[in-house]
Structure formats: structure tokens, C-alpha cells
mmCIF file of C-alpha atoms in Angstrom:
data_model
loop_
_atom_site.group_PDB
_atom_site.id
_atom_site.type_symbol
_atom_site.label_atom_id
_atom_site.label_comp_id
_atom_site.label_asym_id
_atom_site.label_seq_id
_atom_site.Cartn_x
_atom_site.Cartn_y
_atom_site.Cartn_z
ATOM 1 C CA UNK N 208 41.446 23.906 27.581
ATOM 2 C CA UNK N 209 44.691 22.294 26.673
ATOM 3 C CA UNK N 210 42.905 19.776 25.017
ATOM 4 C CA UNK N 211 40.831 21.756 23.014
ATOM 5 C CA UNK N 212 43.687 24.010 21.778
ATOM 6 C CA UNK N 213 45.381 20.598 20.368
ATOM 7 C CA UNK N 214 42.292 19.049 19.097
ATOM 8 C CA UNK N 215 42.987 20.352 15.421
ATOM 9 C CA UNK N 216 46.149 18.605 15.744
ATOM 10 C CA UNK N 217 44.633 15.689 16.766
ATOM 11 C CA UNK N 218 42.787 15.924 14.138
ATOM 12 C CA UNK N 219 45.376 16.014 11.456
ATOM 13 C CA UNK N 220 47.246 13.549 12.997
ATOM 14 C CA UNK N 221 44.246 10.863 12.911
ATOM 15 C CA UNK N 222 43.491 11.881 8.947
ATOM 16 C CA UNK N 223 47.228 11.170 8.258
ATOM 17 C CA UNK N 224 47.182 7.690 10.076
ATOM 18 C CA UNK N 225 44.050 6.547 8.274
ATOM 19 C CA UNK N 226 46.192 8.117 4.912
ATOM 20 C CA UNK N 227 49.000 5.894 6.196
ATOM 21 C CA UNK N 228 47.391 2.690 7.086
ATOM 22 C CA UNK N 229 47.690 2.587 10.505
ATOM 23 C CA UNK N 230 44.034 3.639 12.047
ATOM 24 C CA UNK N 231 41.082 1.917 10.512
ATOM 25 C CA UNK N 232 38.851 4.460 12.599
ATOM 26 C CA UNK N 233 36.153 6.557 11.336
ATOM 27 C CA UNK N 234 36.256 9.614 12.327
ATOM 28 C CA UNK N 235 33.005 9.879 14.046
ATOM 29 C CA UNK N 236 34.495 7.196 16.393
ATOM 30 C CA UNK N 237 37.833 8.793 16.565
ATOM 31 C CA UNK N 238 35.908 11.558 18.185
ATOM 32 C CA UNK N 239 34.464 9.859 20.464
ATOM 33 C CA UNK N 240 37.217 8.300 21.693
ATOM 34 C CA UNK N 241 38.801 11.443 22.228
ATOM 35 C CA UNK N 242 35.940 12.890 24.017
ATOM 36 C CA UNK N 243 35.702 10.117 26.219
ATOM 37 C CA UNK N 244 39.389 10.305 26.982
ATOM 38 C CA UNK N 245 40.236 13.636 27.235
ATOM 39 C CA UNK N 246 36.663 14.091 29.515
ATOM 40 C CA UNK N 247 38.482 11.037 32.083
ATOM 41 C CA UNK N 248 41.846 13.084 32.301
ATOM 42 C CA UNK N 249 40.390 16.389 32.853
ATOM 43 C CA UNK N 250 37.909 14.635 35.891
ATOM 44 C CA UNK N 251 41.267 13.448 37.076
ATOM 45 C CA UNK N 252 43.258 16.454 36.691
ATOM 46 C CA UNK N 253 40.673 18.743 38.317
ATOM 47 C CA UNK N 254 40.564 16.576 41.147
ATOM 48 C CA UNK N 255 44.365 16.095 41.583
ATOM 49 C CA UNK N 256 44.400 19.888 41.387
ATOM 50 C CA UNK N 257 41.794 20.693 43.960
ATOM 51 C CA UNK N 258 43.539 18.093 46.330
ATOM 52 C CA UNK N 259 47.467 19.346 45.591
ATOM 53 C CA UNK N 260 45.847 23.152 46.307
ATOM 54 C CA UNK N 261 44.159 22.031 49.436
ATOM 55 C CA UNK N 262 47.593 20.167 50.802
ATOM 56 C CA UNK N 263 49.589 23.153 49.191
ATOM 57 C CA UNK N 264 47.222 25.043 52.098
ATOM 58 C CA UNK N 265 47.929 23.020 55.247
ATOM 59 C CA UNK N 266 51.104 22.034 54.895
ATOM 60 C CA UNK N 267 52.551 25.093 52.811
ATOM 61 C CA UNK N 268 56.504 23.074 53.265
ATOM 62 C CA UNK N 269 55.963 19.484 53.291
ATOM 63 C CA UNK N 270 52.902 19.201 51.225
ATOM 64 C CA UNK N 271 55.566 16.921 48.860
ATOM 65 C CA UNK N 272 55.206 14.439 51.693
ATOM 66 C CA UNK N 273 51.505 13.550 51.869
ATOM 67 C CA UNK N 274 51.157 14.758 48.010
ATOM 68 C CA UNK N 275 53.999 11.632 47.423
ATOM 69 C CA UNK N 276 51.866 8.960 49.224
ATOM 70 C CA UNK N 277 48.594 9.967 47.675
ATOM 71 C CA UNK N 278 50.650 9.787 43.856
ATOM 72 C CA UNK N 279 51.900 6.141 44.770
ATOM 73 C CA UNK N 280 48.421 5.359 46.627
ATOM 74 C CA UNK N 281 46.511 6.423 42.706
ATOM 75 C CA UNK N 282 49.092 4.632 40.947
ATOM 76 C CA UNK N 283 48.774 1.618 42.286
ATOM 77 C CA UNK N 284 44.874 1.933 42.156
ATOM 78 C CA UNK N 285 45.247 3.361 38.531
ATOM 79 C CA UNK N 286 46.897 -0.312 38.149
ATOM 80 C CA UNK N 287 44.718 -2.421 39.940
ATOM 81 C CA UNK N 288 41.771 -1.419 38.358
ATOM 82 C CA UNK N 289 42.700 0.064 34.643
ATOM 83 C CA UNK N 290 41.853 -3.394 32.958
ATOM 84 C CA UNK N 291 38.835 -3.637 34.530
ATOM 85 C CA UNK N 292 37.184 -0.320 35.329
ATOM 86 C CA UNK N 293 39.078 1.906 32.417
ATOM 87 C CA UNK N 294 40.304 -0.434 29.370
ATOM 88 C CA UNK N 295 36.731 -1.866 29.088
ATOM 89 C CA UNK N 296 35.473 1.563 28.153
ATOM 90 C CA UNK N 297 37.280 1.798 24.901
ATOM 91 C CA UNK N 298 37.890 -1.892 23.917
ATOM 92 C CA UNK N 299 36.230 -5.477 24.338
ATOM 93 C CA UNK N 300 37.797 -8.082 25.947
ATOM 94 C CA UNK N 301 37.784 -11.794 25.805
ATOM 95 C CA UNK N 302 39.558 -14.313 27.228
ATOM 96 C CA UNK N 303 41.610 -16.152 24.078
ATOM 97 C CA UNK N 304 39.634 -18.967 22.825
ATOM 98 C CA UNK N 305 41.173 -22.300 22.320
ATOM 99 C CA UNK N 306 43.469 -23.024 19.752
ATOM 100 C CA UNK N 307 46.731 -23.439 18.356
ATOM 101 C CA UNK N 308 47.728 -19.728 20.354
ATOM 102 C CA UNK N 309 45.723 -20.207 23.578
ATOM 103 C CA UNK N 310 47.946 -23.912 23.724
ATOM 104 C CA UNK N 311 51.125 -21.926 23.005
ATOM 105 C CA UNK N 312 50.368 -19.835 26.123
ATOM 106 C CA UNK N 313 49.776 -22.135 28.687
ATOM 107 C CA UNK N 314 52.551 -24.221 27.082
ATOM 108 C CA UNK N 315 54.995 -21.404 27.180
ATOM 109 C CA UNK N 316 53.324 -20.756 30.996
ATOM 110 C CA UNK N 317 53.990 -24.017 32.109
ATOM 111 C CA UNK N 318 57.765 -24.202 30.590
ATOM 112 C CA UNK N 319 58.529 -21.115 32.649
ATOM 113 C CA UNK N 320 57.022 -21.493 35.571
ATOM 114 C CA UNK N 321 55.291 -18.362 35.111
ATOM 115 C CA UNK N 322 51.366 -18.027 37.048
ATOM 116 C CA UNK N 323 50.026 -16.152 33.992
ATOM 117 C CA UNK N 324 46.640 -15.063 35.232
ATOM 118 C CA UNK N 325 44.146 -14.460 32.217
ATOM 119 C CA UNK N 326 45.032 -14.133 28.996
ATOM 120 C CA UNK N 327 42.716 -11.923 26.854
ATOM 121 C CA UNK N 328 42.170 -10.914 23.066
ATOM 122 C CA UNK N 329 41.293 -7.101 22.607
ATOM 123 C CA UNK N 330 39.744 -6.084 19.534
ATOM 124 C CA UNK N 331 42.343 -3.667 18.990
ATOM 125 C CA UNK N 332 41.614 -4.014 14.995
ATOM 126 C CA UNK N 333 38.056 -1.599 15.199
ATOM 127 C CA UNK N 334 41.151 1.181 15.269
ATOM 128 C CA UNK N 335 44.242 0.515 14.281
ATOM 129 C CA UNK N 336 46.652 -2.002 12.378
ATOM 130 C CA UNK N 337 49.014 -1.703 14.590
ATOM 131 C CA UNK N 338 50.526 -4.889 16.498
ATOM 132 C CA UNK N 339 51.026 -5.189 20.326
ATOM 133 C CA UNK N 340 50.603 -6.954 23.502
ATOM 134 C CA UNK N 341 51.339 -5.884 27.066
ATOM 135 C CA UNK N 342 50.636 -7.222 30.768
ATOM 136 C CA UNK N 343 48.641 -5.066 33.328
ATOM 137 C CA UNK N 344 46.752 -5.571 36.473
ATOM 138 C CA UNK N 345 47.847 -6.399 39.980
ATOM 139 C CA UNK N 346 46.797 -9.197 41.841
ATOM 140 C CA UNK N 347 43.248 -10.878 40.780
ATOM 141 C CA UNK N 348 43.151 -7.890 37.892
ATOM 142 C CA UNK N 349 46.556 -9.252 36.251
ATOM 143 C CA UNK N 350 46.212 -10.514 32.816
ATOM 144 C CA UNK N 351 47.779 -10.840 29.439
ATOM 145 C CA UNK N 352 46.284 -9.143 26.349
ATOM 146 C CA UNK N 353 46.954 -9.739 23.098
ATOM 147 C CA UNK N 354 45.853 -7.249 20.329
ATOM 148 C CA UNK N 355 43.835 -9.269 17.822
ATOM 149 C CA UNK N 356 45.734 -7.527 15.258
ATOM 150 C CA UNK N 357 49.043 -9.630 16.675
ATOM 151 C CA UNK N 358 46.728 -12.821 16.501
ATOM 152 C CA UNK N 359 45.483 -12.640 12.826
ATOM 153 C CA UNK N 360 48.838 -11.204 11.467
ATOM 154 C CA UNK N 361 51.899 -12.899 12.781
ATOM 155 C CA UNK N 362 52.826 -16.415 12.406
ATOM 156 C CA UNK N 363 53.299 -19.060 15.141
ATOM 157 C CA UNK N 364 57.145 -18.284 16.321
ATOM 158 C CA UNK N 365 56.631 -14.475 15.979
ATOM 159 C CA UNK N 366 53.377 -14.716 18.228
ATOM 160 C CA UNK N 367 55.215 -17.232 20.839
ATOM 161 C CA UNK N 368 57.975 -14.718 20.916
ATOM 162 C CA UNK N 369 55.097 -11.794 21.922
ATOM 163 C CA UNK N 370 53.704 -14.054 24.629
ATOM 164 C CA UNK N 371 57.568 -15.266 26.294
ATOM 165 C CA UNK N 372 58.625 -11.156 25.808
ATOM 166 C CA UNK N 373 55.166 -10.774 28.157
ATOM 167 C CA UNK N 374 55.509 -13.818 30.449
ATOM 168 C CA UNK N 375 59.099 -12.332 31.169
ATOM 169 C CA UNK N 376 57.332 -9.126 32.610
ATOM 170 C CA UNK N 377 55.278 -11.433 34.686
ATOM 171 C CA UNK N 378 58.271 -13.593 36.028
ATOM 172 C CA UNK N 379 59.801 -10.568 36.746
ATOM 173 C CA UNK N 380 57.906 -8.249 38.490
ATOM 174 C CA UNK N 381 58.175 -5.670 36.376
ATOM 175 C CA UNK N 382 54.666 -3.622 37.016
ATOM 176 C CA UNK N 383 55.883 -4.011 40.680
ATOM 177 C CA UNK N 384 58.643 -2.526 40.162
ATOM 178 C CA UNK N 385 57.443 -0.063 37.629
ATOM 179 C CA UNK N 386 55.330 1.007 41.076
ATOM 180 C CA UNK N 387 58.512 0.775 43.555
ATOM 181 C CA UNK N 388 60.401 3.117 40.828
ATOM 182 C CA UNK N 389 57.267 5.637 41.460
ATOM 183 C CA UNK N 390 57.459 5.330 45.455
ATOM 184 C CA UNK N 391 61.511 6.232 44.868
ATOM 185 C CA UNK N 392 60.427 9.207 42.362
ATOM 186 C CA UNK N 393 57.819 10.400 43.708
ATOM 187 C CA UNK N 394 58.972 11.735 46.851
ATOM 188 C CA UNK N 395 62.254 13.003 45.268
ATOM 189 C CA UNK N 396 60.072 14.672 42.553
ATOM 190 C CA UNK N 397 57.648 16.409 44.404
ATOM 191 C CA UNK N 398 60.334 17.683 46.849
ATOM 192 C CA UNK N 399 62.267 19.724 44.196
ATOM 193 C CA UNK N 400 59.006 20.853 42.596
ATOM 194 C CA UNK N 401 57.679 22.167 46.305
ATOM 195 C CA UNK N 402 61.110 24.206 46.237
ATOM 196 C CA UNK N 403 60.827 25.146 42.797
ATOM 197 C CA UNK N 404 57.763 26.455 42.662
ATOM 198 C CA UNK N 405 57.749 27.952 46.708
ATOM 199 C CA UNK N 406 60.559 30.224 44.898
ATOM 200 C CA UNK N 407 58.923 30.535 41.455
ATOM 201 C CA UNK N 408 55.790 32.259 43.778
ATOM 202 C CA UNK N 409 57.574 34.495 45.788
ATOM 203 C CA UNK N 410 58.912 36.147 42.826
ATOM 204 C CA UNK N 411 55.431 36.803 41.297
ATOM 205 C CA UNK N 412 54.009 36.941 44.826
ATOM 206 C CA UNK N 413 51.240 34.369 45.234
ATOM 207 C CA UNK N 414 50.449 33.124 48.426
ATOM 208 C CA UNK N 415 51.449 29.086 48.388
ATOM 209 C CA UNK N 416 48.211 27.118 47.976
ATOM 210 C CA UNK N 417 46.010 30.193 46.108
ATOM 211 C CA UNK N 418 44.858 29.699 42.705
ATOM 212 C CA UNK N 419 47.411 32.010 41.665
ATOM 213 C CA UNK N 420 50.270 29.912 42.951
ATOM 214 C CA UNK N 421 49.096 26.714 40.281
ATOM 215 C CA UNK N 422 50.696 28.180 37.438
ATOM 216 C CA UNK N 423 54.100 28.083 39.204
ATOM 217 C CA UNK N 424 53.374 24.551 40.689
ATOM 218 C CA UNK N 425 52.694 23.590 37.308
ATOM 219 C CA UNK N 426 55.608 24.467 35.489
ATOM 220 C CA UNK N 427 57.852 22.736 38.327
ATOM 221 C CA UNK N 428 55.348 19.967 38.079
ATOM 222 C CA UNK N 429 56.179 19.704 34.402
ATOM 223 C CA UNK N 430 59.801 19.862 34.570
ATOM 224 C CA UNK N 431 60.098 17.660 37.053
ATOM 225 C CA UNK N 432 57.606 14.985 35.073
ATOM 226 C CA UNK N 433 60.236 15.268 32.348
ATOM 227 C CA UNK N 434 62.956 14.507 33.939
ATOM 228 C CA UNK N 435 61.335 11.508 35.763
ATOM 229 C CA UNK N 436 60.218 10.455 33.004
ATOM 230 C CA UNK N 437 63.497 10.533 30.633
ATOM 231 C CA UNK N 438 65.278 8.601 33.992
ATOM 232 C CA UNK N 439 62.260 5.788 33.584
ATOM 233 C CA UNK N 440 62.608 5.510 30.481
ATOM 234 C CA UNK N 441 66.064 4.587 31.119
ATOM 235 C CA UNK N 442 64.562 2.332 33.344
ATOM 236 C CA UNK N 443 62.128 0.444 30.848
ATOM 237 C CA UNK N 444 64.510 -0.050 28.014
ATOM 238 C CA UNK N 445 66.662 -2.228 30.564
ATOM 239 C CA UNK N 446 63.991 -3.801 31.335
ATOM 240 C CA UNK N 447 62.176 -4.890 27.764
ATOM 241 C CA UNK N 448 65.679 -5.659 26.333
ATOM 242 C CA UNK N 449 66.183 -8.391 29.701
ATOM 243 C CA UNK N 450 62.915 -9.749 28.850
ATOM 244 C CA UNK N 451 63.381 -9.937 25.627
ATOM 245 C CA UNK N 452 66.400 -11.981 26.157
ATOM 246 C CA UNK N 453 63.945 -14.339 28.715
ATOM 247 C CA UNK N 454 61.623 -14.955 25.745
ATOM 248 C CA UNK N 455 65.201 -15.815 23.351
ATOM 249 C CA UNK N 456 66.056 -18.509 26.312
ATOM 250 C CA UNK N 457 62.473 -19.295 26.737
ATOM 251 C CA UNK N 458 61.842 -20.332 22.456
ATOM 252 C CA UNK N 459 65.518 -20.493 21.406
ATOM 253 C CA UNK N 460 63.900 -19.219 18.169
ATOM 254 C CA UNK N 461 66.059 -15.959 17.447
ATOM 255 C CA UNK N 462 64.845 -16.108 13.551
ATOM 256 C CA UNK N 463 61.169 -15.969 15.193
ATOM 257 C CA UNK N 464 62.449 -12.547 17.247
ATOM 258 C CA UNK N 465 64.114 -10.977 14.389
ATOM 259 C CA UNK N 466 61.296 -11.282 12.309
ATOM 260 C CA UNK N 467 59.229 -10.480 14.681
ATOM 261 C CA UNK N 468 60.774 -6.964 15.316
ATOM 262 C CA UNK N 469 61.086 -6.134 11.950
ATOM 263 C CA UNK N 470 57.499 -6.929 11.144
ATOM 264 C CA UNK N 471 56.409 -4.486 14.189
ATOM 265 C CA UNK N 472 58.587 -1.609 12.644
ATOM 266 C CA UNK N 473 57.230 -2.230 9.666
ATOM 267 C CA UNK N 474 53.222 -2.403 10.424
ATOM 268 C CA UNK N 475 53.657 0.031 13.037
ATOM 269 C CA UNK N 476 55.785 2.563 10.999
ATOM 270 C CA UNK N 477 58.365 2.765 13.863
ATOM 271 C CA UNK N 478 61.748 4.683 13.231
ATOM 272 C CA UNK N 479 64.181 1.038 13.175
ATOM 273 C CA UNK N 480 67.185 3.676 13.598
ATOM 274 C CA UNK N 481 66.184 6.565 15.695
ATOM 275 C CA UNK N 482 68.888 9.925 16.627
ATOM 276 C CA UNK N 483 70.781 8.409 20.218
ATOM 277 C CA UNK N 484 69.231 11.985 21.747
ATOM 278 C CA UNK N 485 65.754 11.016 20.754
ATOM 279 C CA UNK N 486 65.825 7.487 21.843
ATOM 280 C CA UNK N 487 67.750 8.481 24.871
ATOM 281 C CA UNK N 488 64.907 10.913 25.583
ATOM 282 C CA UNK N 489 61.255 9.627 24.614
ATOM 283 C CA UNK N 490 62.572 5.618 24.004
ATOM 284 C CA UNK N 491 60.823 3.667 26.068
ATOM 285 C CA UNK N 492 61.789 0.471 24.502
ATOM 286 C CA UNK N 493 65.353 -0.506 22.408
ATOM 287 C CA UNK N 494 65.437 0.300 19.210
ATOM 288 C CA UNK N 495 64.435 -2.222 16.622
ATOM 289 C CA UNK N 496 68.184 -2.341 15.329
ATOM 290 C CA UNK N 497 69.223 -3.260 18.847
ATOM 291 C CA UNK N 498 66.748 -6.186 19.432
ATOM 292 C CA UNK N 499 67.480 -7.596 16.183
ATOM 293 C CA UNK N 500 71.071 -7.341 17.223
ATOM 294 C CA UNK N 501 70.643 -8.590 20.119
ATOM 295 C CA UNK N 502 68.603 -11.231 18.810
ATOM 296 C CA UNK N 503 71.601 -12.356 16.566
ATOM 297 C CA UNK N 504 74.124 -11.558 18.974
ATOM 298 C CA UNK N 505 71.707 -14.934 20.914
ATOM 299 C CA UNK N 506 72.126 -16.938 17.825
ATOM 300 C CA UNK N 507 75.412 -16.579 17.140
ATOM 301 C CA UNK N 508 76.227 -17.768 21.022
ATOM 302 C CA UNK N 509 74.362 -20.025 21.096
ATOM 303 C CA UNK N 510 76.493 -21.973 18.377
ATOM 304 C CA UNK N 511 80.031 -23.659 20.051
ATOM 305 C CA UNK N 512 83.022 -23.876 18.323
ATOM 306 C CA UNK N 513 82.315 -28.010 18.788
ATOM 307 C CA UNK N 514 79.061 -27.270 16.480
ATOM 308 C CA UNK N 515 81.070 -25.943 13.933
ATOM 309 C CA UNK N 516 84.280 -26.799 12.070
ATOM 310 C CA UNK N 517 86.686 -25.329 14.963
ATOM 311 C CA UNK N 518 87.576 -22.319 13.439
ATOM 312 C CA UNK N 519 87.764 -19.343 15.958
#
């Protein structure tokens, strides 16, 4: 229902990205993109609801307990098998062909020690303009993908800083530890919302684990989400500016990572400067002004005084 209410919004938005640049989608596609999307979440939401009711039933207090391993049980699952089962369903994946790129990867691999798993080029280009690469999977599912966009478009040093920034998630854990930060959360979460909404329903008097006790359990829900999510993404800016700094050390090319950053802002029409509330909020990576400052903070050290003249 939600989804339906925002569709015309949806709508508008997609018109003023194709106005923009950004999406090269039609808008036949568009829609079926968001049908297909928006027909996944509500499968999943129904049946998270249905199962949160029926624990919300037999264990009216401690629900938050079970209902916190079964969150860290999907997510983990979600992770597993999104590049295989859920990715595949909007995009088409390849593993990157050999060439200059596919020779900067394993070289970059090798130099790091990193086991990279896959590496894969998404037609990413059928919608949008917009450049980007991440690493997902666990296990046998764990792969790089590069956008094709960030092939085609960016030059050699901007698309080996891309693939260190990536290989530094890799060397590091992070989707790991993006899953350990859940199993910490998740508990902690669900345990306020259980109290939240327990007294939330005993003001309006529905009976914990009745139908009319999920409007309740969803506001608390909510809240809590938001505030999870505003501490995580405290969380993932650490995290993207340390592995940024791994793909500096990894290419000592800082003029590769500045230009690289302020090519994505451009092409992606990011904010390079956003309000400190709004990045401290919804930022989920550093600002572009902070990685190119970071990025020349590198270069700058990286020169001694017995490089230069010996001035201080």
C-alpha cells in the first residue's frame, strides 16, 4: 500500500533523472523494475510480519530474543545469496574479460595479498550513468562487481583506485563485520522496540501479538531502524574513509583518487559539500570534500622534508 501511495513520486523522480542525465531507462522498464522490486519486498515484509506476530504470540516478553536470531539468521542469508539468487534478476553479470582492467585486478590482488574471488562487469549502463563498484557475497558467493559504466568512463588510475577502495573491503572484513554490527544491534534494537511498543499497546489496548498490536510494533520498529541506522552509518563512513586510505597505500596515486572522487560527484550529481546534520544523518560514505582532502592530506605526507629543499 505504501508503495503504491509513493509510486507517483517515484514517478517524478525517474522523469527528472532521465531530464538530468542520470537514468538512461525507459519508462516502460523503469516500471518494471519497480514492480519487480517493490512485489520482492512486500513477499518479504508479509512474511517477516506473519512470523514477528506469531513470536509476538508465544513469547509475548522475549519475542526480541528469537525475533534477533531470525534478523541476523536472514541477513546473513540475504548476503550469501543476493548476488546470485536476487542481483541476477535486475542486471547481467559477467565475469570481466581480459584486458588492460581484468590485469589491473589480479595485479592489484596479488600486490595485496587480497583472495579476491570473482570479479564481474554488470551492465549497470541499460539504467543509469551513474559510476560504482561494490563487493558482496560471503564465502563461494563473494565477488567484485564493477559497473560497466566505471569501465567505459574512467581512466586507468581512477579505475585502479575503484578496485584497491574494493579489495580494502575484502582485506578487511568489512561485510563480516557489517553482519557482527547487526548481531550487536539487533538484539539491542528489538529489545527497546518490544518495550516500546508492549507500552504503546496498552495505551490503545491491543492484546500483544493481535493484528491490532502491528501498528504499535511498527512505529517502534521504525524508530528504532532509524536510530540503528544513523549509528551504522557512523559505522560505514569509518570504514570507506580506512579503505580508502588502503587503496592510497596500495597505488600511491593520490592525483588518481582525487580525480576520481570528483568525477563520481560530478556524473553522479552528489552534494561534494553536504549540511554536517545531513551527512551526520543519511551519510553513509565521507563526503567528497573529505576524501579529496584526505587524499591530499596522503600526498602531501608522503613528501619528506629530505625530498624537498628543507624548508619546514
Amino acid at each position: 500500500a505504501l508503495a503504491l501511495v509513493s509510486l507517483p513520486f517515484d514517478v517524478a523522480a525517474h522523469e527528472r533523472a532521465v531530464d538530468v542525465g542520470i537514468s538512461t531507462q525507459a519508462l516502460g522498464d523503469w516500471a518494471l523494475d519497480w514492480a519487480k522490486a517493490n512485489g520482492i519486498s512486500a513477499a518479504i515484509a508479509a512474511a517477516a510480519g506473519t512470523g514477528l506476530l506469531a513470536l509476538v504470540r508465544r513469547y509475548p516478553r522475549r519475542w526480541w530474543i528469537p525475533g534477533s536470531a531470525a534478523l541476523v539468521a536472514l541477513a546473513a542469508a540475504f548476503t550469501w545469496l543476493a548476488p546470485v539468487v536476487l542481483a541476477p534478476a535486475f542486471n547481467d553479470f559477467e565475469p570481466l574479460e581480459p584486458g588492460q582492467a581484468r590485469s589491473d585486478v589480479l595485479e592489484l590482488g596479488e600486490r595485496s595479498g587480497v583472495e579476491i574471488g570473482e570479479v564481474y562487469r554488470v551492465d549497470a549502463s541499460r539504467r543509469s550513468t551513474a559510476i560504482n563498484a561494490y563487493v558482496g557475497g560471503l564465502g563461494p558467493t563473494k565477488r567484485v562487481v564493477l559497473y560497466d559504466t566505471l569501465l567505459d568512463d574512467l581512466d586507468q588510475g581512477e579505475r585502479r583506485s575503484v578496485v584497491a577502495h574494493e579489495l580494502a573491503h575484502v582485506d578487511q572484513n568489512d561485510i563480516p563485520r557489517g553482519l557482527l554490527f547487526v548481531a550487536i544491534s539487533a538484539p539491542l534494537g528489538l529489545l527497546f522496540a518490544a518495550g516500546a511498543s508492549r507500552a504503546l499497546g496498552e495505551r490503545s489496548g491491543a492484546e500483544p501479538g493481535q493484528p491490532a498490536s502491528l501498528p504499535a510494533l511498527a512505529l517502534a520498529l521504525a524508530v528504532t531502524s532509524f536510530a540503528i541506522g544513523v549509528a551504522g552509518n557512523q559505522l560505514s563512513r569509518a570504514v570507506e574513509a580506512k579503505a580508502d586510505t588502503y587503496a592510497l597505500e596500495l597505488t600511491d596515486d593520490p592525483e588518481s583518487m582525487v580525480g576520481l572522487q570528483q568525477r563520481l560527484a560530478r556524473r553522479n550529481l552528489s552534494d561534494p559539500d553536504p549540511p554536517g546534520l545531513v551527512s551526520f544523518l543519511l551519510g553513509s560514505h565521507p563526503t567528497t570534500v573529505e576524501r579529496v582532502g584526505a587524499a591530499r592530506a596522503y600526498e602531501r605526507e608522503r613528501v619528506s622534508p629530505a625530498d624537498g629543499d628543507g624548508a619546514p
